[in-house]
Amino acid sequence: MAGLFNWHARKSDAAAAVAPVAAAEPSVTTSKVFPKFLATLSQKPSPVLVDVGGVVGANVAFFGERLACRLVVEDLVALVEAHAKRPGGDALSTALLKQLSALEPDSVDGVMCWDLFDYLDRATSQALASRLVKLLKKGGVLYGFFGTASAELTQYTRFIVQGPNSFRQRPYAATPTRRHVLQNRDLAKIFEGMLVTESVLLKTGTRETLFRKP
Amino acid sequence: MWKRDEAVRPPQPASSPSPGAVPETSTPRVVDASRHSHSERDTVNIGKSVIIKGELSGSEDLTIEGQIEGKIELKQNVLTIGPNARIKASVFAKTVVVQGEVHGNVTASERVEIRDSGSVDGDLSAPRVAISDGAHFRGSIDMQKGVQQGSAKPEVPKVGEKAAETRSATAPAPAVSVAAASGSSGAPVR
């Protein structure tokens, strides 16, 4: 009988250990760099902002209220995922550049890259970064995250802006990809023509970086 | 002596109404019927099997479940693009709710809403934009102050629109007009 009670106790302990994992909330990141990105854009009248991640309704509302901007959503992450599922066909860099072809050079005030570059190889990163630099106006800014450790990436992240200095990260499934780590010198090289104005290493091992086109 | 006085006879409950009497239940029935026809008149539906190529304009709320190619203009009304709808058109309305698929620019003087089943490839222009989780969107969203109010209104009102508005004010017929429509599969516009 005592053994039976012990079995129940062990079972409830195991359930308690599992429960927090099952009910894991999306993590919240506090940012020191994002407020500076916003501050730069808020000085511009009716800025044009490009988001290369998937559309997030809360972000649309946030940027609309804060900046009264024109927000261009180019879901390049979806393109990366489609390419990872079916690797044949056009090179990924060709597809990415084709998707951005509707945007004129020197027409954009801000770009939100989020963590897109973690999922790209070196050549594709180089091609995309060059294109984004061309799209930016003088004084334009680019905001992104860059992982610092090589790892197998099994999920994408949706960044949901909660306020000027914090956002929630909501992961969703991805076709496994190896992260191509970009060191500071690599970033300076692929984003040639841009200045790194802020770079903060977060506790998660991710580098949060703000570039400005001089 | 035993003849009953008819004058003091207690009134008998009427087993059947007299021919001229109006039944008590008839009034609510009439109200229900009028309500039903009123609600039918408020929103016009375009069914799943309908294909329209051309210009669609009107002055009543409209729900589309079919396919439209061209232009849709409901400048004072709500346009709902249903889950089965496939639209390749420029859309102008007061409020646009997208549950289906839209390829084209959407302009609203009040609000654009893309529900989770909705997909838009095109540019949005509205003072308020709501996009649900799971919705697909690719294009630009113009929320710049002072742009949207004017952009949703066409500069020159067309003769067809005027006629539609007048008809709606005087008669119960739906005031949605289709110009240069072709390729309909024959299903009626409900």
GROMACS .gro file of C-alpha atoms in nm:
model
  404
    1MET     CA    1   0.000   0.000   0.000
    2ALA     CA    2   0.279   0.237   0.097
    3GLY     CA    3   0.444   0.156  -0.232
    4LEU     CA    4   0.126   0.253  -0.411
    5PHE     CA    5   0.122   0.594  -0.236
    6ASN     CA    6   0.487   0.642  -0.330
    7TRP     CA    7   0.405   0.564  -0.692
    8HIS     CA    8   0.139   0.838  -0.685
    9ALA     CA    9   0.386   1.082  -0.531
   10ARG     CA   10   0.648   1.001  -0.795
   11LYS     CA   11   0.389   1.041  -1.071
   12SER     CA   12   0.279   1.386  -0.948
   13ASP     CA   13   0.644   1.496  -0.917
   14ALA     CA   14   0.708   1.392  -1.275
   15ALA     CA   15   0.398   1.580  -1.392
   16ALA     CA   16   0.514   1.892  -1.208
   17ALA     CA   17   0.852   1.868  -1.376
   18VAL     CA   18   0.699   1.838  -1.721
   19ALA     CA   19   0.429   2.106  -1.678
   20PRO     CA   20   0.650   2.417  -1.704
   21VAL     CA   21   0.797   2.294  -2.032
   22ALA     CA   22   0.455   2.224  -2.180
   23ALA     CA   23   0.321   2.563  -2.073
   24ALA     CA   24   0.633   2.756  -2.173
   25GLU     CA   25   0.551   3.120  -2.245
   26PRO     CA   26   0.719   3.301  -2.532
   27SER     CA   27   1.034   3.467  -2.399
   28VAL     CA   28   1.054   3.842  -2.359
   29THR     CA   29   1.369   4.029  -2.460
   30THR     CA   30   1.460   4.370  -2.328
   31SER     CA   31   1.649   4.566  -2.587
   32LYS     CA   32   1.889   4.857  -2.556
   33VAL     CA   33   1.936   4.896  -2.930
   34PHE     CA   34   1.577   4.889  -3.056
   35PRO     CA   35   1.482   5.222  -2.887
   36LYS     CA   36   1.767   5.386  -3.079
   37PHE     CA   37   1.640   5.238  -3.403
   38LEU     CA   38   1.294   5.380  -3.327
   39ALA     CA   39   1.435   5.717  -3.221
   40THR     CA   40   1.621   5.753  -3.552
   41LEU     CA   41   1.309   5.672  -3.751
   42SER     CA   42   1.082   5.899  -3.547
   43GLN     CA   43   1.295   6.198  -3.655
   44LYS     CA   44   1.202   6.134  -4.017
   45PRO     CA   45   0.868   6.251  -4.157
   46SER     CA   46   0.660   5.955  -4.281
   47PRO     CA   47   0.943   5.704  -4.288
   48VAL     CA   48   0.946   5.393  -4.504
   49LEU     CA   49   1.018   5.080  -4.307
   50VAL     CA   50   1.092   4.732  -4.445
   51ASP     CA   51   1.028   4.419  -4.239
   52VAL     CA   52   1.190   4.108  -4.388
   53GLY     CA   53   1.014   3.876  -4.140
   54GLY     CA   54   0.657   3.749  -4.151
   55VAL     CA   55   0.377   3.991  -4.085
   56VAL     CA   56   0.281   4.044  -3.720
   57GLY     CA   57  -0.044   4.230  -3.657
   58ALA     CA   58   0.076   4.381  -3.329
   59ASN     CA   59   0.386   4.521  -3.498
   60VAL     CA   60   0.180   4.678  -3.775
   61ALA     CA   61  -0.031   4.856  -3.512
   62PHE     CA   62   0.277   4.958  -3.313
   63PHE     CA   63   0.467   5.109  -3.605
   64GLY     CA   64   0.153   5.273  -3.741
   65GLU     CA   65   0.084   5.449  -3.411
   66ARG     CA   66   0.446   5.533  -3.329
   67LEU     CA   67   0.583   5.637  -3.663
   68ALA     CA   68   0.284   5.689  -3.894
   69CYS     CA   69   0.503   5.513  -4.147
   70ARG     CA   70   0.473   5.313  -4.463
   71LEU     CA   71   0.555   4.957  -4.365
   72VAL     CA   72   0.667   4.717  -4.635
   73VAL     CA   73   0.641   4.351  -4.541
   74GLU     CA   74   0.860   4.117  -4.746
   75ASP     CA   75   0.839   3.778  -4.583
   76LEU     CA   76   1.187   3.655  -4.675
   77VAL     CA   77   1.178   3.399  -4.393
   78ALA     CA   78   0.897   3.219  -4.577
   79LEU     CA   79   1.116   3.214  -4.885
   80VAL     CA   80   1.408   3.069  -4.688
   81GLU     CA   81   1.181   2.799  -4.547
   82ALA     CA   82   1.039   2.715  -4.891
   83HIS     CA   83   1.393   2.684  -5.024
   84ALA     CA   84   1.502   2.465  -4.730
   85LYS     CA   85   1.212   2.229  -4.799
   86ARG     CA   86   1.283   2.211  -5.173
   87PRO     CA   87   1.653   2.291  -5.220
   88GLY     CA   88   1.647   2.254  -5.602
   89GLY     CA   89   1.556   2.529  -5.845
   90ASP     CA   90   1.681   2.887  -5.832
   91ALA     CA   91   1.954   2.980  -5.587
   92LEU     CA   92   1.815   3.127  -5.266
   93SER     CA   93   2.002   3.454  -5.318
   94THR     CA   94   1.836   3.498  -5.660
   95ALA     CA   95   1.492   3.441  -5.508
   96LEU     CA   96   1.558   3.685  -5.222
   97LEU     CA   97   1.682   3.959  -5.452
   98LYS     CA   98   1.388   3.903  -5.688
   99GLN     CA   99   1.145   3.952  -5.400
  100LEU     CA  100   1.309   4.285  -5.312
  101SER     CA  101   1.325   4.401  -5.673
  102ALA     CA  102   1.009   4.614  -5.644
  103LEU     CA  103   1.184   4.847  -5.400
  104GLU     CA  104   1.379   5.139  -5.544
  105PRO     CA  105   1.738   5.210  -5.434
  106ASP     CA  106   1.769   5.490  -5.175
  107SER     CA  107   1.399   5.466  -5.089
  108VAL     CA  108   1.398   5.309  -4.743
  109ASP     CA  109   1.454   5.468  -4.400
  110GLY     CA  110   1.474   5.154  -4.189
  111VAL     CA  111   1.512   4.777  -4.228
  112MET     CA  112   1.426   4.517  -3.966
  113CYS     CA  113   1.623   4.202  -4.040
  114TRP     CA  114   1.553   4.030  -3.709
  115ASP     CA  115   1.755   3.702  -3.714
  116LEU     CA  116   1.721   3.624  -4.085
  117PHE     CA  117   2.097   3.618  -4.150
  118ASP     CA  118   2.141   3.322  -3.912
  119TYR     CA  119   1.964   3.104  -4.169
  120LEU     CA  120   2.169   3.210  -4.471
  121ASP     CA  121   2.505   3.090  -4.596
  122ARG     CA  122   2.792   3.335  -4.647
  123ALA     CA  123   2.735   3.402  -5.018
  124THR     CA  124   2.361   3.456  -4.975
  125SER     CA  125   2.422   3.683  -4.673
  126GLN     CA  126   2.662   3.889  -4.880
  127ALA     CA  127   2.419   3.926  -5.171
  128LEU     CA  128   2.124   4.017  -4.948
  129ALA     CA  129   2.322   4.260  -4.732
  130SER     CA  130   2.451   4.446  -5.040
  131ARG     CA  131   2.097   4.481  -5.170
  132LEU     CA  132   1.964   4.609  -4.836
  133VAL     CA  133   2.244   4.867  -4.814
  134LYS     CA  134   2.150   4.993  -5.162
  135LEU     CA  135   1.782   5.025  -5.063
  136LEU     CA  136   1.859   5.245  -4.764
  137LYS     CA  137   1.858   5.623  -4.789
  138LYS     CA  138   2.142   5.828  -4.647
  139GLY     CA  139   2.098   5.823  -4.268
  140GLY     CA  140   1.886   5.506  -4.293
  141VAL     CA  141   1.919   5.237  -4.025
  142LEU     CA  142   1.922   4.858  -4.022
  143TYR     CA  143   1.845   4.648  -3.716
  144GLY     CA  144   1.927   4.280  -3.673
  145PHE     CA  145   2.023   3.987  -3.448
  146PHE     CA  146   2.322   3.768  -3.520
  147GLY     CA  147   2.382   3.442  -3.336
  148THR     CA  148   2.734   3.392  -3.201
  149ALA     CA  149   2.741   3.013  -3.167
  150SER     CA  150   2.726   2.758  -3.443
  151ALA     CA  151   2.419   2.542  -3.388
  152GLU     CA  152   2.142   2.347  -3.556
  153LEU     CA  153   1.846   2.582  -3.596
  154THR     CA  154   1.515   2.397  -3.574
  155GLN     CA  155   1.285   2.693  -3.536
  156TYR     CA  156   1.224   3.044  -3.661
  157THR     CA  157   1.127   3.324  -3.430
  158ARG     CA  158   0.852   3.579  -3.466
  159PHE     CA  159   0.944   3.902  -3.288
  160ILE     CA  160   0.639   4.075  -3.145
  161VAL     CA  161   0.709   4.432  -3.038
  162GLN     CA  162   0.560   4.499  -2.694
  163GLY     CA  163   0.697   4.845  -2.640
  164PRO     CA  164   0.987   5.068  -2.742
  165ASN     CA  165   1.238   4.853  -2.557
  166SER     CA  166   1.098   4.502  -2.539
  167PHE     CA  167   0.958   4.231  -2.760
  168ARG     CA  168   0.823   3.885  -2.720
  169GLN     CA  169   0.981   3.599  -2.916
  170ARG     CA  170   0.744   3.335  -3.043
  171PRO     CA  171   0.919   3.034  -3.199
  172TYR     CA  172   0.770   2.822  -3.474
  173ALA     CA  173   0.895   2.514  -3.657
  174ALA     CA  174   1.162   2.530  -3.924
  175THR     CA  175   1.335   2.284  -4.151
  176PRO     CA  176   1.664   2.223  -3.963
  177THR     CA  177   1.945   2.446  -4.087
  178ARG     CA  178   2.300   2.501  -3.965
  179ARG     CA  179   2.363   2.854  -3.838
  180HIS     CA  180   2.640   3.037  -4.021
  181VAL     CA  181   2.796   3.256  -3.755
  182LEU     CA  182   2.889   3.607  -3.863
  183GLN     CA  183   3.159   3.763  -3.648
  184ASN     CA  184   3.192   4.140  -3.615
  185ARG     CA  185   3.450   4.155  -3.892
  186ASP     CA  186   3.220   3.954  -4.118
  187LEU     CA  187   2.935   4.194  -4.050
  188ALA     CA  188   3.154   4.492  -4.131
  189LYS     CA  189   3.250   4.322  -4.456
  190ILE     CA  190   2.907   4.212  -4.580
  191PHE     CA  191   2.741   4.540  -4.477
  192GLU     CA  192   3.006   4.744  -4.650
  193GLY     CA  193   2.909   5.109  -4.665
  194MET     CA  194   2.730   5.096  -4.327
  195LEU     CA  195   2.853   5.199  -3.983
  196VAL     CA  196   2.790   4.990  -3.672
  197THR     CA  197   2.639   5.241  -3.430
  198GLU     CA  198   2.532   4.998  -3.156
  199SER     CA  199   2.625   4.637  -3.083
  200VAL     CA  200   2.513   4.461  -2.768
  201LEU     CA  201   2.577   4.097  -2.677
  202LEU     CA  202   2.266   3.960  -2.508
  203LYS     CA  203   2.262   3.691  -2.239
  204THR     CA  204   2.119   3.451  -2.496
  205GLY     CA  205   2.447   3.469  -2.690
  206THR     CA  206   2.290   3.675  -2.965
  207ARG     CA  207   2.440   4.003  -3.083
  208GLU     CA  208   2.191   4.283  -3.135
  209THR     CA  209   2.326   4.532  -3.387
  210LEU     CA  210   2.222   4.865  -3.534
  211PHE     CA  211   2.379   4.988  -3.858
  212ARG     CA  212   2.351   5.335  -4.007
  213LYS     CA  213   2.419   5.445  -4.361
  214PRO     CA  214   2.641   5.756  -4.346
  215MET     CA  215  -9.184   2.844  -1.898
  216TRP     CA  216  -8.875   2.634  -1.966
  217LYS     CA  217  -8.765   2.840  -2.255
  218ARG     CA  218  -8.419   2.979  -2.178
  219ASP     CA  219  -8.377   3.347  -2.199
  220GLU     CA  220  -8.122   3.402  -2.476
  221ALA     CA  221  -8.042   3.744  -2.341
  222VAL     CA  222  -7.886   3.607  -2.016
  223ARG     CA  223  -7.704   3.317  -2.178
  224PRO     CA  224  -7.334   3.314  -2.082
  225PRO     CA  225  -7.102   3.389  -2.373
  226GLN     CA  226  -6.957   3.076  -2.533
  227PRO     CA  227  -6.589   3.061  -2.618
  228ALA     CA  228  -6.551   3.098  -2.991
  229SER     CA  229  -6.440   2.768  -3.142
  230SER     CA  230  -6.345   2.923  -3.474
  231PRO     CA  231  -6.285   3.283  -3.557
  232SER     CA  232  -6.542   3.468  -3.752
  233PRO     CA  233  -6.443   3.527  -4.114
  234GLY     CA  234  -6.387   3.895  -4.062
  235ALA     CA  235  -6.183   3.864  -3.741
  236VAL     CA  236  -5.807   3.916  -3.747
  237PRO     CA  237  -5.616   3.640  -3.566
  238GLU     CA  238  -5.404   3.761  -3.276
  239THR     CA  239  -5.090   3.591  -3.404
  240SER     CA  240  -5.099   3.755  -3.743
  241THR     CA  241  -4.930   4.080  -3.635
  242PRO     CA  242  -4.604   3.927  -3.501
  243ARG     CA  243  -4.576   3.712  -3.814
  244VAL     CA  244  -4.591   4.021  -4.031
  245VAL     CA  245  -4.318   4.187  -3.820
  246ASP     CA  246  -4.095   3.880  -3.853
  247ALA     CA  247  -4.136   3.871  -4.227
  248SER     CA  248  -4.049   4.236  -4.264
  249ARG     CA  249  -3.745   4.189  -4.040
  250HIS     CA  250  -3.629   3.896  -4.251
  251SER     CA  251  -3.657   4.087  -4.576
  252HIS     CA  252  -3.483   4.386  -4.417
  253SER     CA  253  -3.183   4.176  -4.308
  254GLU     CA  254  -3.163   4.019  -4.654
  255ARG     CA  255  -3.153   4.364  -4.805
  256ASP     CA  256  -2.869   4.483  -4.579
  257THR     CA  257  -2.600   4.253  -4.715
  258VAL     CA  258  -2.566   4.120  -5.065
  259ASN     CA  259  -2.384   3.793  -5.124
  260ILE     CA  260  -2.194   3.681  -5.430
  261GLY     CA  261  -2.186   3.304  -5.423
  262LYS     CA  262  -1.899   3.059  -5.461
  263SER     CA  263  -1.966   2.972  -5.825
  264VAL     CA  264  -1.988   3.330  -5.949
  265ILE     CA  265  -1.704   3.471  -6.158
  266ILE     CA  266  -1.706   3.840  -6.239
  267LYS     CA  267  -1.459   4.016  -6.466
  268GLY     CA  268  -1.500   4.392  -6.469
  269GLU     CA  269  -1.603   4.664  -6.229
  270LEU     CA  270  -1.823   4.603  -5.927
  271SER     CA  271  -1.967   4.904  -5.744
  272GLY     CA  272  -2.255   4.970  -5.510
  273SER     CA  273  -2.390   5.123  -5.193
  274GLU     CA  274  -2.471   4.821  -4.977
  275ASP     CA  275  -2.262   4.590  -4.767
  276LEU     CA  276  -2.134   4.302  -4.975
  277THR     CA  277  -1.998   3.956  -4.904
  278ILE     CA  278  -1.805   3.785  -5.181
  279GLU     CA  279  -1.744   3.410  -5.193
  280GLY     CA  280  -1.672   3.388  -5.564
  281GLN     CA  281  -1.402   3.515  -5.797
  282ILE     CA  282  -1.366   3.876  -5.905
  283GLU     CA  283  -1.116   4.024  -6.149
  284GLY     CA  284  -1.105   4.399  -6.206
  285LYS     CA  285  -1.218   4.661  -5.956
  286ILE     CA  286  -1.448   4.664  -5.652
  287GLU     CA  287  -1.581   4.991  -5.517
  288LEU     CA  288  -1.813   5.019  -5.215
  289LYS     CA  289  -1.699   5.353  -5.084
  290GLN     CA  290  -1.960   5.385  -4.806
  291ASN     CA  291  -1.996   5.020  -4.712
  292VAL     CA  292  -1.843   4.709  -4.566
  293LEU     CA  293  -1.690   4.457  -4.803
  294THR     CA  294  -1.634   4.106  -4.670
  295ILE     CA  295  -1.416   3.878  -4.876
  296GLY     CA  296  -1.524   3.532  -4.765
  297PRO     CA  297  -1.302   3.229  -4.705
  298ASN     CA  298  -1.375   3.086  -5.051
  299ALA     CA  299  -1.328   3.410  -5.241
  300ARG     CA  300  -1.043   3.475  -5.482
  301ILE     CA  301  -1.003   3.838  -5.579
  302LYS     CA  302  -0.767   3.986  -5.837
  303ALA     CA  303  -0.876   4.344  -5.816
  304SER     CA  304  -0.822   4.689  -5.675
  305VAL     CA  305  -1.055   4.721  -5.379
  306PHE     CA  306  -1.204   5.045  -5.242
  307ALA     CA  307  -1.449   5.038  -4.949
  308LYS     CA  308  -1.523   5.191  -4.611
  309THR     CA  309  -1.425   4.872  -4.429
  310VAL     CA  310  -1.271   4.563  -4.582
  311VAL     CA  311  -1.264   4.226  -4.403
  312VAL     CA  312  -1.046   3.965  -4.573
  313GLN     CA  313  -1.101   3.597  -4.501
  314GLY     CA  314  -1.009   3.471  -4.847
  315GLU     CA  315  -0.743   3.552  -5.105
  316VAL     CA  316  -0.675   3.895  -5.250
  317HIS     CA  317  -0.421   3.991  -5.516
  318GLY     CA  318  -0.435   4.365  -5.555
  319ASN     CA  319  -0.432   4.689  -5.364
  320VAL     CA  320  -0.685   4.744  -5.087
  321THR     CA  321  -0.791   5.095  -4.985
  322ALA     CA  322  -1.034   5.162  -4.701
  323SER     CA  323  -1.149   5.493  -4.556
  324GLU     CA  324  -1.197   5.333  -4.212
  325ARG     CA  325  -1.041   4.993  -4.160
  326VAL     CA  326  -0.884   4.688  -4.318
  327GLU     CA  327  -0.896   4.359  -4.132
  328ILE     CA  328  -0.714   4.044  -4.245
  329ARG     CA  329  -0.842   3.742  -4.055
  330ASP     CA  330  -0.632   3.430  -3.986
  331SER     CA  331  -0.756   3.255  -4.299
  332GLY     CA  332  -0.698   3.565  -4.511
  333SER     CA  333  -0.421   3.633  -4.759
  334VAL     CA  334  -0.331   3.961  -4.924
  335ASP     CA  335  -0.063   4.021  -5.186
  336GLY     CA  336  -0.078   4.392  -5.245
  337ASP     CA  337  -0.065   4.729  -5.079
  338LEU     CA  338  -0.299   4.833  -4.798
  339SER     CA  339  -0.403   5.190  -4.734
  340ALA     CA  340  -0.625   5.264  -4.433
  341PRO     CA  341  -0.617   5.459  -4.108
  342ARG     CA  342  -0.658   5.135  -3.914
  343VAL     CA  343  -0.520   4.796  -4.012
  344ALA     CA  344  -0.571   4.475  -3.813
  345ILE     CA  345  -0.391   4.156  -3.908
  346SER     CA  346  -0.466   3.833  -3.723
  347ASP     CA  347  -0.207   3.571  -3.634
  348GLY     CA  348  -0.172   3.323  -3.917
  349ALA     CA  349  -0.279   3.565  -4.187
  350HIS     CA  350  -0.059   3.597  -4.494
  351PHE     CA  351   0.042   3.940  -4.611
  352ARG     CA  352   0.300   4.064  -4.855
  353GLY     CA  353   0.311   4.425  -4.962
  354SER     CA  354   0.314   4.766  -4.803
  355ILE     CA  355   0.088   4.917  -4.541
  356ASP     CA  356   0.038   5.289  -4.566
  357MET     CA  357  -0.052   5.440  -4.232
  358GLN     CA  358   0.087   5.785  -4.300
  359LYS     CA  359  -0.134   6.058  -4.154
  360GLY     CA  360  -0.358   6.247  -4.394
  361VAL     CA  361  -0.314   6.008  -4.686
  362GLN     CA  362  -0.585   5.753  -4.631
  363GLN     CA  363  -0.904   5.956  -4.612
  364GLY     CA  364  -0.862   6.098  -4.958
  365SER     CA  365  -0.714   5.792  -5.120
  366ALA     CA  366  -1.018   5.575  -5.047
  367LYS     CA  367  -1.250   5.815  -5.225
  368PRO     CA  368  -1.246   5.823  -5.602
  369GLU     CA  369  -1.202   6.172  -5.744
  370VAL     CA  370  -1.489   6.169  -5.995
  371PRO     CA  371  -1.812   5.986  -5.901
  372LYS     CA  372  -1.939   5.771  -6.186
  373VAL     CA  373  -2.289   5.782  -6.330
  374GLY     CA  374  -2.349   5.415  -6.248
  375GLU     CA  375  -2.275   5.472  -5.881
  376LYS     CA  376  -2.520   5.762  -5.859
  377ALA     CA  377  -2.794   5.548  -6.006
  378ALA     CA  378  -2.717   5.269  -5.762
  379GLU     CA  379  -2.739   5.504  -5.465
  380THR     CA  380  -3.074   5.645  -5.577
  381ARG     CA  381  -3.218   5.301  -5.631
  382SER     CA  382  -3.113   5.192  -5.286
  383ALA     CA  383  -3.280   5.488  -5.122
  384THR     CA  384  -3.615   5.437  -5.292
  385ALA     CA  385  -3.653   5.067  -5.359
  386PRO     CA  386  -3.561   4.749  -5.173
  387ALA     CA  387  -3.363   4.603  -5.463
  388PRO     CA  388  -2.991   4.540  -5.399
  389ALA     CA  389  -2.781   4.832  -5.515
  390VAL     CA  390  -2.473   4.651  -5.630
  391SER     CA  391  -2.400   4.699  -5.995
  392VAL     CA  392  -2.163   4.510  -6.217
  393ALA     CA  393  -2.014   4.686  -6.515
  394ALA     CA  394  -1.863   4.498  -6.808
  395ALA     CA  395  -1.921   4.167  -6.636
  396SER     CA  396  -1.848   3.853  -6.830
  397GLY     CA  397  -1.759   3.494  -6.767
  398SER     CA  398  -2.030   3.433  -6.508
  399SER     CA  399  -2.093   3.066  -6.458
  400GLY     CA  400  -2.463   3.129  -6.446
  401ALA     CA  401  -2.523   3.118  -6.073
  402PRO     CA  402  -2.740   3.402  -5.952
  403VAL     CA  403  -2.613   3.694  -5.751
  404ARG     CA  404  -2.794   3.647  -5.423
   0.00000   0.00000   0.00000
